[in-house]
Amino acid sequence: MNMSKIPLGNWVDSFVDWITVAFTGLFSFFTNGIDGLLNFIVEVLSIGPPILLIIVLALLVTYTSRWPLGFFTLLSLLLIDNLGYWESTIQTLAIVLVSGFFTILIGIPIGIWCAQSKTVQKIVTPILDFMQTMPAFVYLIPSILFFGIGVVPGIVASFIFAIAPTIRMTNLGIQEVPKELIEASDAFGSTASQKLFKVQLPLATPTILAGINQSIMLALSMVVTASLVGAPGLGADVYRAVSQINVGQGFEAGLSIVFIAIILDRITQNIRKPAYEHLISRKIILSIAAALIVVSALVLVFAKENTVKENATGIGAQIDYEVIGIEPGAGLMKQANNALKDYKLTDWTLVEGSSAAMVAELKKAYENKEPIVVTGWSPHWMFSSFDLKYLDDPNNTFGGAEDINTIVRKGLKEDAPGAYTILDQFFWKPSDMEDVMVDIANGVDPAKAAEKWIQTNPDKTAKWTKGAQEGNGESINLVYVAWDTEIASTNVIGKVLEQHGYNVTLSQVEVGPMFAGVANGSADAMVGAWLPSTHLDYYNTYKNDFIDLGPNLTGTKNGLVVPEYMDIDSIEDLK
């Protein structure tokens, strides 16, 4: 059918843009509130040496689930501390606790409302179906625009993803209360609130707690996804390990998440009927826990010193001393970390996330003329869309201009000589790449943007295919990182190979898997190796297992980038 596409995506974009502008103050309020609550929980959990919290958690698990699990908790938390993931564990616990708090605060009342009104249930049920089936990554996109990069969008996405079981199980628990008991309470003249709090909720408590338990487990499962927008914790450690193909670190961080999941699961499952309630009343344990929290809070209030950073009225104070970064495995992030050390920017933090999250945060700040510092590279379409500048790098920490190289697997020349020739002859200029990148940034499908550029530049593609043997449907798998530069270049060379008779597959991966895939032969080629600095570590790891065909683009640049309206010119100005 020759039917024009319904602009659903454009409608959603416009709606989100309107919400972002109309409710900026509300989003700022929520961001500050959630940040404050999260920081408070982190500080409370971090009071004293780790062994204190380890003992408290071990005793709590022992009380609720018997001593073998308490002993397991003690050993597992000591192992986490020994492996160096205690700080990440505290951050993960805080994120899950905040998400769980909002899940209970909002989910239980909605579940009660659904149980009391068939109309509300009919409206809420399809919404819950949508929330549970929509990929969790999708929630991150508007969350970034509403709340900025960092832990808050991760918590919001976790909350949306995890709230459904609490609502459903609360609704189910209340509806399963025997009708005879409801009729009896009505016969004795109970009010609606008396019937709810003295009959329905007490009988529905086991079911409600089961829903809360599942919500907490779902929130914990989101910690890795939340790290894509800068949320700290064990999820960020796992994401970093995936990006760097660090199997050991990935296993350690993943095992830590498993331990935390088991501990939280056992506590929430058995908190209603603790194993040793016959020895110590549950009310006493809850009172002790509440007292510990209150004492910890008072210690924080009276002992915390109001430290004022040097130059508190400078640019750093305005942006909370944060540099907005990209994927943790990127070489640019390593360079940025080195820059913070070289220039002695000890107060500053490099926020990990993703390229898309960085651009979203830049766009948001640029539209509001707010200060921001991001990690940047050229070519990139953001330099065409925004008026930006690199901060001078007197120490040359980011190095000079880099090349982007084409790397292929061993044996490709023999298996597909024509594809090998085209990849070997592939070369273009930064301005060529930016033409494709701008179209993609403006909403053009990457494949169509590539076709448009090829049609406009037949003389350049003719040089790439000169003398290349026609393909006969051979499969060529190109791997790339989801950077705007690599999306553009990989789609263009992929289309050229297709037009020359090859069956091309494009596979999006992280940096480490991109190099590893070509090295082990599971991928045929990539055109996104930034050298000699950005991807040097990966290159040196696998250089004996692939073939480097040399640069396909020269004259790139890395560094810290700010909008032109900011009155700073050098990295040294950040001090």
Coordinates of C-alpha atoms in Angstrom, one line a residue:
M1 CA 0.0 0.0 0.0
N2 CA 1.3 3.4 -1.0
M3 CA 0.2 5.1 2.2
S4 CA 2.0 8.0 3.8
K5 CA 3.4 7.3 7.3
I6 CA 1.5 8.6 10.2
P7 CA 3.8 11.1 12.0
L8 CA 3.2 9.4 15.4
G9 CA 6.9 9.9 16.4
N10 CA 6.7 13.6 15.6
W11 CA 3.5 14.0 17.6
V12 CA 5.2 12.3 20.6
D13 CA 8.3 14.5 20.2
S14 CA 6.1 17.6 20.1
F15 CA 4.2 16.5 23.2
V16 CA 7.3 15.8 25.1
D17 CA 8.8 19.1 24.1
W18 CA 5.7 20.9 25.3
I19 CA 5.7 19.0 28.7
T20 CA 9.4 19.8 29.1
V21 CA 8.8 23.5 28.7
A22 CA 5.5 23.8 30.5
F23 CA 6.5 21.8 33.6
T24 CA 10.2 22.8 34.0
G25 CA 9.7 24.1 37.5
L26 CA 7.9 21.0 38.6
F27 CA 10.6 18.7 37.1
S28 CA 13.3 20.8 38.9
F29 CA 11.4 20.4 42.2
F30 CA 11.2 16.6 41.8
T31 CA 14.8 16.4 40.7
N32 CA 16.0 18.3 43.8
G33 CA 13.7 16.3 46.0
I34 CA 14.7 12.9 44.7
D35 CA 18.4 13.9 44.7
G36 CA 18.1 15.1 48.3
L37 CA 16.4 11.9 49.4
L38 CA 18.9 9.7 47.6
N39 CA 21.9 11.6 49.1
F40 CA 20.4 11.4 52.6
I41 CA 19.9 7.6 52.3
V42 CA 23.5 7.2 50.9
E43 CA 24.9 9.2 53.8
V44 CA 22.9 7.3 56.4
L45 CA 24.0 4.0 55.0
S46 CA 27.6 5.2 54.8
I47 CA 27.9 6.3 58.4
G48 CA 30.8 4.5 60.1
P49 CA 32.9 1.7 58.6
P50 CA 31.2 -0.8 56.3
I51 CA 31.3 -3.6 59.0
L52 CA 28.6 -1.7 60.9
L53 CA 26.0 -1.9 58.1
I54 CA 27.1 -5.4 57.3
I55 CA 26.4 -6.6 60.8
V56 CA 23.0 -4.8 60.9
L57 CA 21.9 -6.3 57.6
A58 CA 23.1 -9.8 58.7
L59 CA 21.2 -9.5 62.0
L60 CA 18.1 -8.3 60.1
V61 CA 18.2 -11.2 57.6
T62 CA 18.8 -13.6 60.5
Y63 CA 15.8 -12.3 62.4
T64 CA 13.5 -12.6 59.3
S65 CA 14.9 -15.7 57.6
R66 CA 16.9 -17.7 60.2
W67 CA 20.6 -17.9 60.9
P68 CA 21.9 -19.8 57.8
L69 CA 20.7 -16.9 55.5
G70 CA 22.1 -14.4 58.1
F71 CA 25.5 -16.1 57.9
F72 CA 25.2 -16.0 54.1
T73 CA 24.5 -12.3 54.2
L74 CA 27.5 -11.7 56.4
L75 CA 29.9 -13.6 54.1
S76 CA 28.4 -12.1 50.9
L77 CA 28.6 -8.5 52.1
L78 CA 32.2 -9.0 53.4
L79 CA 33.1 -10.4 49.9
I80 CA 31.5 -7.3 48.2
D81 CA 33.6 -5.1 50.5
N82 CA 36.7 -7.1 49.8
L83 CA 36.2 -6.9 46.0
G84 CA 36.0 -3.1 46.2
Y85 CA 32.3 -2.7 45.4
W86 CA 31.0 -1.4 48.7
E87 CA 30.5 2.2 47.7
S88 CA 28.7 1.0 44.5
T89 CA 26.5 -1.3 46.6
I90 CA 25.5 1.5 48.9
Q91 CA 24.5 3.6 45.9
T92 CA 22.5 0.7 44.4
L93 CA 20.7 0.0 47.7
A94 CA 19.8 3.7 47.9
I95 CA 18.4 3.7 44.3
V96 CA 16.3 0.6 45.0
L97 CA 15.1 2.0 48.4
V98 CA 14.0 5.3 46.8
S99 CA 12.3 3.5 43.9
G100 CA 10.6 1.2 46.4
F101 CA 9.5 4.1 48.6
F102 CA 7.7 5.8 45.6
T103 CA 6.3 2.4 44.5
I104 CA 4.7 1.9 47.9
L105 CA 3.7 5.6 48.3
I106 CA 1.9 5.7 44.9
G107 CA 1.2 2.0 44.0
I108 CA -0.8 0.9 47.1
P109 CA -3.3 3.9 46.9
I110 CA -3.8 3.3 43.2
G111 CA -4.3 -0.4 43.9
I112 CA -6.9 0.4 46.6
W113 CA -8.7 2.8 44.2
C114 CA -8.8 0.1 41.5
A115 CA -10.3 -2.4 44.0
Q116 CA -13.0 0.1 45.0
S117 CA -13.9 1.3 41.5
K118 CA -14.5 -0.9 38.5
T119 CA -14.2 2.2 36.2
V120 CA -10.8 3.0 37.6
Q121 CA -9.7 -0.6 37.2
K122 CA -10.7 -0.6 33.6
I123 CA -8.7 2.6 32.9
V124 CA -5.6 1.6 34.9
T125 CA -5.3 -2.0 33.7
P126 CA -4.4 -1.2 30.1
I127 CA -2.0 1.5 31.3
L128 CA -0.3 -1.1 33.4
D129 CA -0.2 -3.5 30.5
F130 CA 1.5 -0.8 28.4
M131 CA 4.0 0.0 31.2
Q132 CA 5.0 -3.6 31.7
T133 CA 5.4 -4.4 28.0
M134 CA 7.1 -1.2 26.8
P135 CA 10.9 -1.8 26.7
A136 CA 12.5 -0.2 29.8
F137 CA 15.0 1.7 27.6
V138 CA 12.1 3.8 26.2
Y139 CA 11.4 5.3 29.6
L140 CA 14.9 6.7 29.7
I141 CA 14.4 8.9 26.7
P142 CA 11.8 11.3 28.1
S143 CA 13.3 10.9 31.6
I144 CA 16.5 12.5 30.4
L145 CA 14.6 15.5 28.9
F146 CA 12.5 16.0 32.0
F147 CA 15.1 15.4 34.7
G148 CA 18.5 15.7 33.1
I149 CA 21.3 13.2 33.1
G150 CA 22.2 11.4 36.4
V151 CA 20.5 9.2 38.9
V152 CA 17.1 10.9 38.9
P153 CA 16.0 9.7 35.4
G154 CA 17.2 6.2 36.3
I155 CA 15.0 6.2 39.5
V156 CA 12.0 7.5 37.6
A157 CA 12.4 4.9 34.9
S158 CA 12.9 2.2 37.5
F159 CA 9.7 3.4 39.3
I160 CA 7.6 3.3 36.2
F161 CA 8.9 -0.1 35.2
A162 CA 8.5 -1.6 38.7
I163 CA 5.2 -0.1 40.0
A164 CA 2.8 -2.4 38.2
P165 CA 3.1 -5.5 40.5
T166 CA 2.3 -3.4 43.6
I167 CA -0.8 -1.9 42.0
R168 CA -2.0 -5.3 40.6
M169 CA -1.3 -7.3 43.8
T170 CA -2.9 -4.6 46.0
N171 CA -6.0 -4.7 43.9
L172 CA -6.0 -8.5 43.8
G173 CA -5.5 -8.8 47.6
I174 CA -8.4 -6.5 48.5
Q175 CA -10.8 -8.2 45.9
E176 CA -10.0 -11.6 47.4
V177 CA -11.2 -10.7 50.9
P178 CA -14.2 -13.0 51.5
K179 CA -17.5 -11.4 50.8
E180 CA -18.9 -12.8 54.1
L181 CA -16.4 -10.6 56.0
I182 CA -17.3 -7.6 54.0
E183 CA -21.0 -8.2 54.6
A184 CA -20.4 -8.7 58.3
S185 CA -18.5 -5.4 58.6
D186 CA -21.3 -3.6 56.8
A187 CA -23.8 -5.2 59.2
F188 CA -21.9 -3.9 62.2
G189 CA -22.1 -0.4 60.7
S190 CA -18.5 0.0 59.7
T191 CA -17.6 3.1 57.7
A192 CA -15.7 2.7 54.4
S193 CA -12.4 3.7 56.0
Q194 CA -12.9 1.3 59.0
K195 CA -13.7 -1.5 56.6
L196 CA -10.6 -0.8 54.5
F197 CA -8.1 -0.4 57.4
K198 CA -9.5 -3.0 59.8
V199 CA -10.7 -5.7 57.5
Q200 CA -9.5 -5.5 53.9
L201 CA -6.0 -4.3 54.2
P202 CA -5.0 -6.6 57.1
L203 CA -6.3 -9.6 55.2
A204 CA -4.7 -8.5 51.9
T205 CA -1.3 -7.7 53.5
P206 CA 0.4 -11.0 52.4
T207 CA -0.6 -10.4 48.8
I208 CA 0.3 -6.7 48.9
L209 CA 3.8 -7.6 50.4
A210 CA 4.3 -10.1 47.5
G211 CA 3.6 -7.3 45.1
I212 CA 6.1 -5.0 46.8
N213 CA 8.6 -7.8 46.8
Q214 CA 8.3 -8.1 43.0
S215 CA 8.5 -4.4 42.5
I216 CA 11.7 -4.2 44.5
M217 CA 13.2 -7.0 42.4
L218 CA 12.2 -5.3 39.2
A219 CA 13.7 -2.0 40.4
L220 CA 16.9 -3.9 41.1
S221 CA 16.9 -5.4 37.7
M222 CA 16.8 -1.8 36.2
V223 CA 20.1 -0.7 37.8
V224 CA 22.2 -1.6 34.7
T225 CA 19.7 0.1 32.4
A226 CA 19.7 3.2 34.6
S227 CA 23.5 3.4 34.3
L228 CA 23.0 4.4 30.6
V229 CA 21.8 7.8 31.8
G230 CA 24.5 8.3 34.5
A231 CA 23.0 6.4 37.5
P232 CA 25.9 5.2 39.7
G233 CA 26.2 1.9 41.5
L234 CA 26.7 -1.7 40.6
G235 CA 24.8 -1.2 37.3
A236 CA 27.5 1.3 36.2
D237 CA 30.2 -1.2 37.1
V238 CA 28.5 -3.9 35.0
Y239 CA 28.0 -1.5 32.0
R240 CA 31.6 -0.5 32.2
A241 CA 32.7 -4.1 32.2
V242 CA 30.6 -4.8 29.2
S243 CA 32.0 -1.9 27.3
Q244 CA 35.6 -2.9 28.1
I245 CA 35.1 -6.7 27.7
N246 CA 36.3 -7.1 31.3
V247 CA 34.9 -10.5 32.1
G248 CA 36.3 -10.5 35.7
Q249 CA 34.9 -7.1 36.6
G250 CA 31.5 -8.0 35.0
F251 CA 31.3 -11.2 37.1
E252 CA 32.2 -9.5 40.3
A253 CA 29.7 -6.6 39.9
G254 CA 27.0 -9.0 38.6
L255 CA 27.6 -11.3 41.6
S256 CA 27.3 -8.4 43.9
I257 CA 23.9 -7.6 42.4
V258 CA 22.8 -11.2 42.9
F259 CA 23.8 -11.0 46.6
I260 CA 21.9 -7.8 47.1
A261 CA 18.8 -9.3 45.3
I262 CA 18.8 -12.3 47.6
I263 CA 19.1 -10.2 50.7
L264 CA 16.3 -7.8 49.7
D265 CA 14.1 -10.7 48.6
R266 CA 14.4 -12.6 51.8
I267 CA 13.8 -9.5 54.0
T268 CA 10.7 -8.4 52.1
Q269 CA 9.3 -11.9 51.9
N270 CA 9.6 -12.7 55.5
I271 CA 9.2 -9.3 57.2
R272 CA 5.5 -10.0 58.0
K273 CA 6.2 -13.3 59.8
P274 CA 9.9 -13.2 60.9
A275 CA 11.5 -16.5 61.8
Y276 CA 12.4 -15.4 65.3
E277 CA 9.4 -13.4 66.2
H278 CA 8.7 -15.8 69.0
L279 CA 11.9 -14.6 70.6
I280 CA 11.8 -10.9 69.9
S281 CA 8.7 -9.0 68.9
R282 CA 8.6 -7.5 65.4
K283 CA 7.6 -4.1 66.9
I284 CA 10.8 -4.1 68.9
I285 CA 12.9 -4.8 65.8
L286 CA 11.1 -2.1 63.8
S287 CA 11.5 0.4 66.7
I288 CA 15.3 -0.4 66.9
A289 CA 15.6 0.1 63.1
A290 CA 13.7 3.4 63.3
A291 CA 15.9 4.5 66.2
L292 CA 19.0 3.7 64.2
I293 CA 17.8 5.8 61.3
V294 CA 16.9 8.7 63.5
V295 CA 20.2 8.6 65.3
S296 CA 22.1 8.4 62.0
A297 CA 20.1 11.4 60.7
L298 CA 20.9 13.4 63.8
V299 CA 24.6 12.6 63.5
L300 CA 24.5 13.8 59.9
V301 CA 22.8 17.0 60.9
F302 CA 25.1 17.9 63.8
A303 CA 28.4 16.5 62.5
K304 CA 28.3 17.5 58.8
E305 CA 30.5 20.4 58.1
N306 CA 29.4 23.0 55.6
T307 CA 32.3 22.8 53.2
V308 CA 32.5 25.6 50.6
K309 CA 34.4 24.8 47.5
E310 CA 37.0 27.2 46.3
N311 CA 35.6 29.7 43.8
A312 CA 32.1 28.7 44.8
T313 CA 30.6 31.4 42.7
G314 CA 32.4 30.2 39.5
I315 CA 31.3 28.0 36.7
G316 CA 31.8 24.8 38.7
A317 CA 29.3 25.8 41.4
Q318 CA 26.7 26.6 38.7
I319 CA 26.8 23.1 37.3
D320 CA 27.6 21.1 40.4
Y321 CA 31.1 20.5 39.3
E322 CA 30.0 18.0 36.7
V323 CA 31.4 17.2 33.2
I324 CA 28.7 15.3 31.2
G325 CA 30.4 12.3 29.6
I326 CA 29.4 9.4 27.3
E327 CA 29.8 5.6 27.5
P328 CA 32.2 4.5 30.3
G329 CA 34.2 2.3 27.9
A330 CA 35.0 5.1 25.5
G331 CA 38.6 6.2 25.1
L332 CA 37.3 9.8 25.3
M333 CA 36.2 9.2 28.9
K334 CA 39.7 8.0 29.8
Q335 CA 41.1 11.1 28.3
A336 CA 38.6 13.3 30.2
N337 CA 39.4 11.5 33.5
N338 CA 43.1 12.2 32.8
A339 CA 42.3 15.8 32.1
L340 CA 40.6 16.2 35.5
K341 CA 43.7 14.8 37.1
D342 CA 46.2 16.8 35.0
Y343 CA 44.5 20.1 35.6
K344 CA 43.9 19.2 39.3
L345 CA 40.2 19.6 39.1
T346 CA 39.7 17.5 42.2
D347 CA 36.2 18.9 42.9
W348 CA 34.9 17.8 39.5
T349 CA 33.1 14.6 38.6
L350 CA 32.9 13.0 35.1
V351 CA 29.4 11.7 34.7
E352 CA 29.1 8.5 32.8
G353 CA 26.1 7.8 30.6
S354 CA 25.8 7.5 26.9
S355 CA 26.3 9.7 23.8
A356 CA 22.5 10.2 23.4
A357 CA 22.1 11.2 27.0
M358 CA 25.0 13.7 26.7
V359 CA 23.5 15.3 23.6
A360 CA 20.1 15.5 25.3
E361 CA 21.5 17.2 28.3
L362 CA 23.5 19.6 26.0
K363 CA 20.4 20.5 24.0
K364 CA 18.4 21.1 27.2
A365 CA 21.1 23.4 28.6
Y366 CA 21.6 25.2 25.3
E367 CA 18.0 26.0 24.8
N368 CA 17.8 27.6 28.3
K369 CA 21.2 29.3 27.9
E370 CA 22.5 27.5 30.9
P371 CA 26.2 26.6 31.5
I372 CA 27.3 23.0 30.7
V373 CA 30.6 21.2 30.1
V374 CA 30.5 18.0 28.0
T375 CA 32.9 15.6 26.4
G376 CA 33.0 16.3 22.7
W377 CA 34.5 15.1 19.4
S378 CA 34.6 16.2 15.8
P379 CA 33.1 15.5 13.4
H380 CA 29.8 15.6 15.1
W381 CA 26.4 17.1 14.1
M382 CA 26.1 19.0 17.3
F383 CA 28.7 21.5 16.1
S384 CA 26.4 22.2 13.1
S385 CA 23.3 22.5 15.3
F386 CA 24.7 24.4 18.2
D387 CA 27.2 27.2 18.5
L388 CA 30.0 25.4 20.5
K389 CA 33.7 25.6 21.2
Y390 CA 36.4 23.4 22.5
L391 CA 38.2 24.5 25.7
D392 CA 41.9 25.0 25.1
D393 CA 44.0 22.2 26.4
P394 CA 47.4 23.6 27.3
N395 CA 48.7 20.3 28.7
N396 CA 47.6 18.5 25.5
T397 CA 45.9 15.8 27.6
F398 CA 43.5 15.0 24.8
G399 CA 46.3 14.8 22.2
G400 CA 46.2 16.1 18.7
A401 CA 44.1 15.3 15.7
E402 CA 43.1 11.6 15.4
D403 CA 42.3 9.3 12.5
I404 CA 39.3 6.9 12.1
N405 CA 40.6 3.6 10.8
T406 CA 39.0 0.7 9.0
I407 CA 39.7 -2.7 10.5
V408 CA 38.7 -6.0 9.0
R409 CA 39.0 -9.7 10.1
K410 CA 41.7 -12.0 8.9
G411 CA 40.6 -13.9 5.8
L412 CA 38.2 -11.3 4.5
K413 CA 40.4 -10.6 1.5
E414 CA 40.2 -14.3 0.4
D415 CA 36.4 -14.7 1.3
A416 CA 35.1 -11.5 -0.2
P417 CA 37.9 -9.8 -2.2
G418 CA 35.5 -7.1 -3.6
A419 CA 34.3 -6.1 -0.2
Y420 CA 37.9 -6.0 1.1
T421 CA 38.9 -3.7 -1.8
I422 CA 36.0 -1.3 -1.2
L423 CA 36.7 -1.1 2.6
D424 CA 40.4 -0.6 1.8
Q425 CA 39.6 2.3 -0.6
F426 CA 37.0 3.9 1.6
F427 CA 38.0 7.4 2.5
W428 CA 36.1 10.7 3.0
K429 CA 36.3 14.0 4.7
P430 CA 34.8 15.3 8.0
S431 CA 32.5 17.6 6.0
D432 CA 31.2 14.5 4.1
M433 CA 30.4 12.7 7.3
E434 CA 28.8 15.8 8.8
D435 CA 26.4 16.0 5.9
V436 CA 25.1 12.6 6.7
M437 CA 25.0 13.2 10.4
V438 CA 23.0 16.4 10.1
D439 CA 20.3 14.6 8.1
I440 CA 20.1 11.8 10.6
A441 CA 19.9 14.3 13.5
N442 CA 17.0 16.0 11.7
G443 CA 15.1 12.7 11.7
V444 CA 16.0 11.1 8.4
D445 CA 16.4 7.3 8.7
P446 CA 20.2 6.5 8.7
A447 CA 19.9 4.2 5.7
K448 CA 18.0 6.8 3.7
A449 CA 20.5 9.5 4.7
A450 CA 23.3 7.3 3.5
E451 CA 21.5 6.7 0.2
K452 CA 21.0 10.4 -0.3
W453 CA 24.7 11.2 0.3
I454 CA 25.7 8.4 -2.1
Q455 CA 23.4 9.7 -4.8
T456 CA 24.8 13.2 -4.3
N457 CA 28.5 12.1 -4.4
P458 CA 28.8 9.4 -7.1
D459 CA 32.4 10.6 -7.9
K460 CA 33.6 9.8 -4.4
T461 CA 31.9 6.4 -4.1
A462 CA 33.3 5.5 -7.6
K463 CA 36.8 5.8 -6.1
W464 CA 35.9 3.4 -3.4
T465 CA 34.6 0.8 -5.8
K466 CA 37.2 1.2 -8.5
G467 CA 38.6 -2.2 -9.4
A468 CA 36.5 -4.0 -6.8
Q469 CA 35.1 -7.4 -7.8
E470 CA 31.3 -7.6 -7.9
G471 CA 29.8 -9.5 -5.0
N472 CA 27.5 -12.5 -5.4
G473 CA 25.3 -12.1 -2.4
E474 CA 28.1 -12.9 0.1
S475 CA 27.2 -11.8 3.7
I476 CA 29.2 -9.0 5.2
N477 CA 28.7 -8.1 8.9
L478 CA 29.7 -4.6 9.9
V479 CA 29.8 -3.7 13.6
Y480 CA 29.6 -0.2 15.0
V481 CA 29.2 1.8 18.1
A482 CA 26.1 3.9 18.5
W483 CA 28.0 7.1 18.1
D484 CA 26.7 9.6 15.5
T485 CA 29.9 9.4 13.6
E486 CA 29.9 5.6 13.3
I487 CA 26.2 5.4 12.5
A488 CA 26.8 7.7 9.6
S489 CA 30.0 6.0 8.3
T490 CA 28.8 2.5 8.7
N491 CA 25.5 3.1 7.0
V492 CA 27.2 4.8 4.0
I493 CA 29.8 2.1 3.5
G494 CA 27.1 -0.6 4.1
K495 CA 25.0 0.9 1.3
V496 CA 27.9 1.0 -1.1
L497 CA 28.7 -2.7 -0.4
E498 CA 25.0 -3.6 -0.9
Q499 CA 25.0 -1.8 -4.3
H500 CA 28.1 -3.8 -5.2
G501 CA 26.3 -7.1 -4.7
Y502 CA 26.9 -7.9 -1.0
N503 CA 24.3 -8.9 1.6
V504 CA 25.2 -6.4 4.4
T505 CA 24.2 -6.7 8.1
L506 CA 24.8 -3.8 10.5
S507 CA 25.3 -4.8 14.1
Q508 CA 25.3 -2.2 16.9
V509 CA 27.5 -3.1 19.8
E510 CA 29.7 -1.5 22.5
V511 CA 33.3 -0.5 21.9
G512 CA 34.9 -3.6 23.4
P513 CA 32.6 -6.1 21.6
M514 CA 33.2 -4.2 18.3
F515 CA 37.0 -4.8 18.5
A516 CA 36.5 -8.3 19.9
G517 CA 34.0 -9.3 17.2
V518 CA 36.3 -8.4 14.3
A519 CA 39.3 -10.0 16.1
N520 CA 37.5 -13.4 16.6
G521 CA 35.9 -13.4 13.2
S522 CA 32.3 -13.1 14.3
A523 CA 32.2 -9.7 12.5
D524 CA 33.8 -8.9 9.2
A525 CA 34.7 -5.2 9.5
M526 CA 34.3 -1.9 11.3
V527 CA 35.0 1.6 10.1
G528 CA 35.1 3.3 13.6
A529 CA 38.5 2.7 15.2
W530 CA 39.7 6.1 16.6
L531 CA 43.4 6.2 16.7
P532 CA 46.0 6.7 18.1
S533 CA 44.4 7.7 21.4
T534 CA 40.7 7.0 21.9
H535 CA 40.7 3.3 21.1
L536 CA 44.3 2.6 21.8
D537 CA 43.8 0.1 24.6
Y538 CA 41.4 -2.0 22.6
Y539 CA 43.6 -1.8 19.5
N540 CA 46.6 -3.0 21.4
T541 CA 44.6 -5.9 23.0
Y542 CA 43.5 -7.3 19.6
K543 CA 46.0 -5.9 17.1
N544 CA 47.5 -9.3 16.3
D545 CA 44.1 -10.8 15.4
F546 CA 42.8 -8.4 12.7
I547 CA 44.0 -6.3 9.8
D548 CA 44.2 -2.5 10.0
L549 CA 43.5 -1.0 6.5
G550 CA 44.4 2.5 7.7
P551 CA 42.4 5.7 8.0
N552 CA 39.1 6.3 6.3
L553 CA 38.9 9.8 7.8
T554 CA 41.5 12.2 9.2
G555 CA 41.4 15.4 11.2
T556 CA 39.2 14.4 14.1
K557 CA 39.4 16.1 17.5
N558 CA 38.5 15.3 21.1
G559 CA 38.2 17.6 24.1
L560 CA 35.9 19.3 26.6
V561 CA 33.2 21.4 24.9
V562 CA 31.0 24.3 26.0
P563 CA 28.5 26.6 24.4
E564 CA 30.0 29.8 22.9
Y565 CA 27.9 31.9 25.3
M566 CA 30.0 30.7 28.2
D567 CA 32.7 33.1 29.2
I568 CA 35.5 30.5 29.6
D569 CA 38.1 29.5 27.0
S570 CA 40.4 26.9 28.6
I571 CA 40.2 23.8 30.8
E572 CA 42.2 25.8 33.3
D573 CA 39.3 28.2 33.7
L574 CA 37.4 25.4 35.4
K575 CA 39.6 25.6 38.5

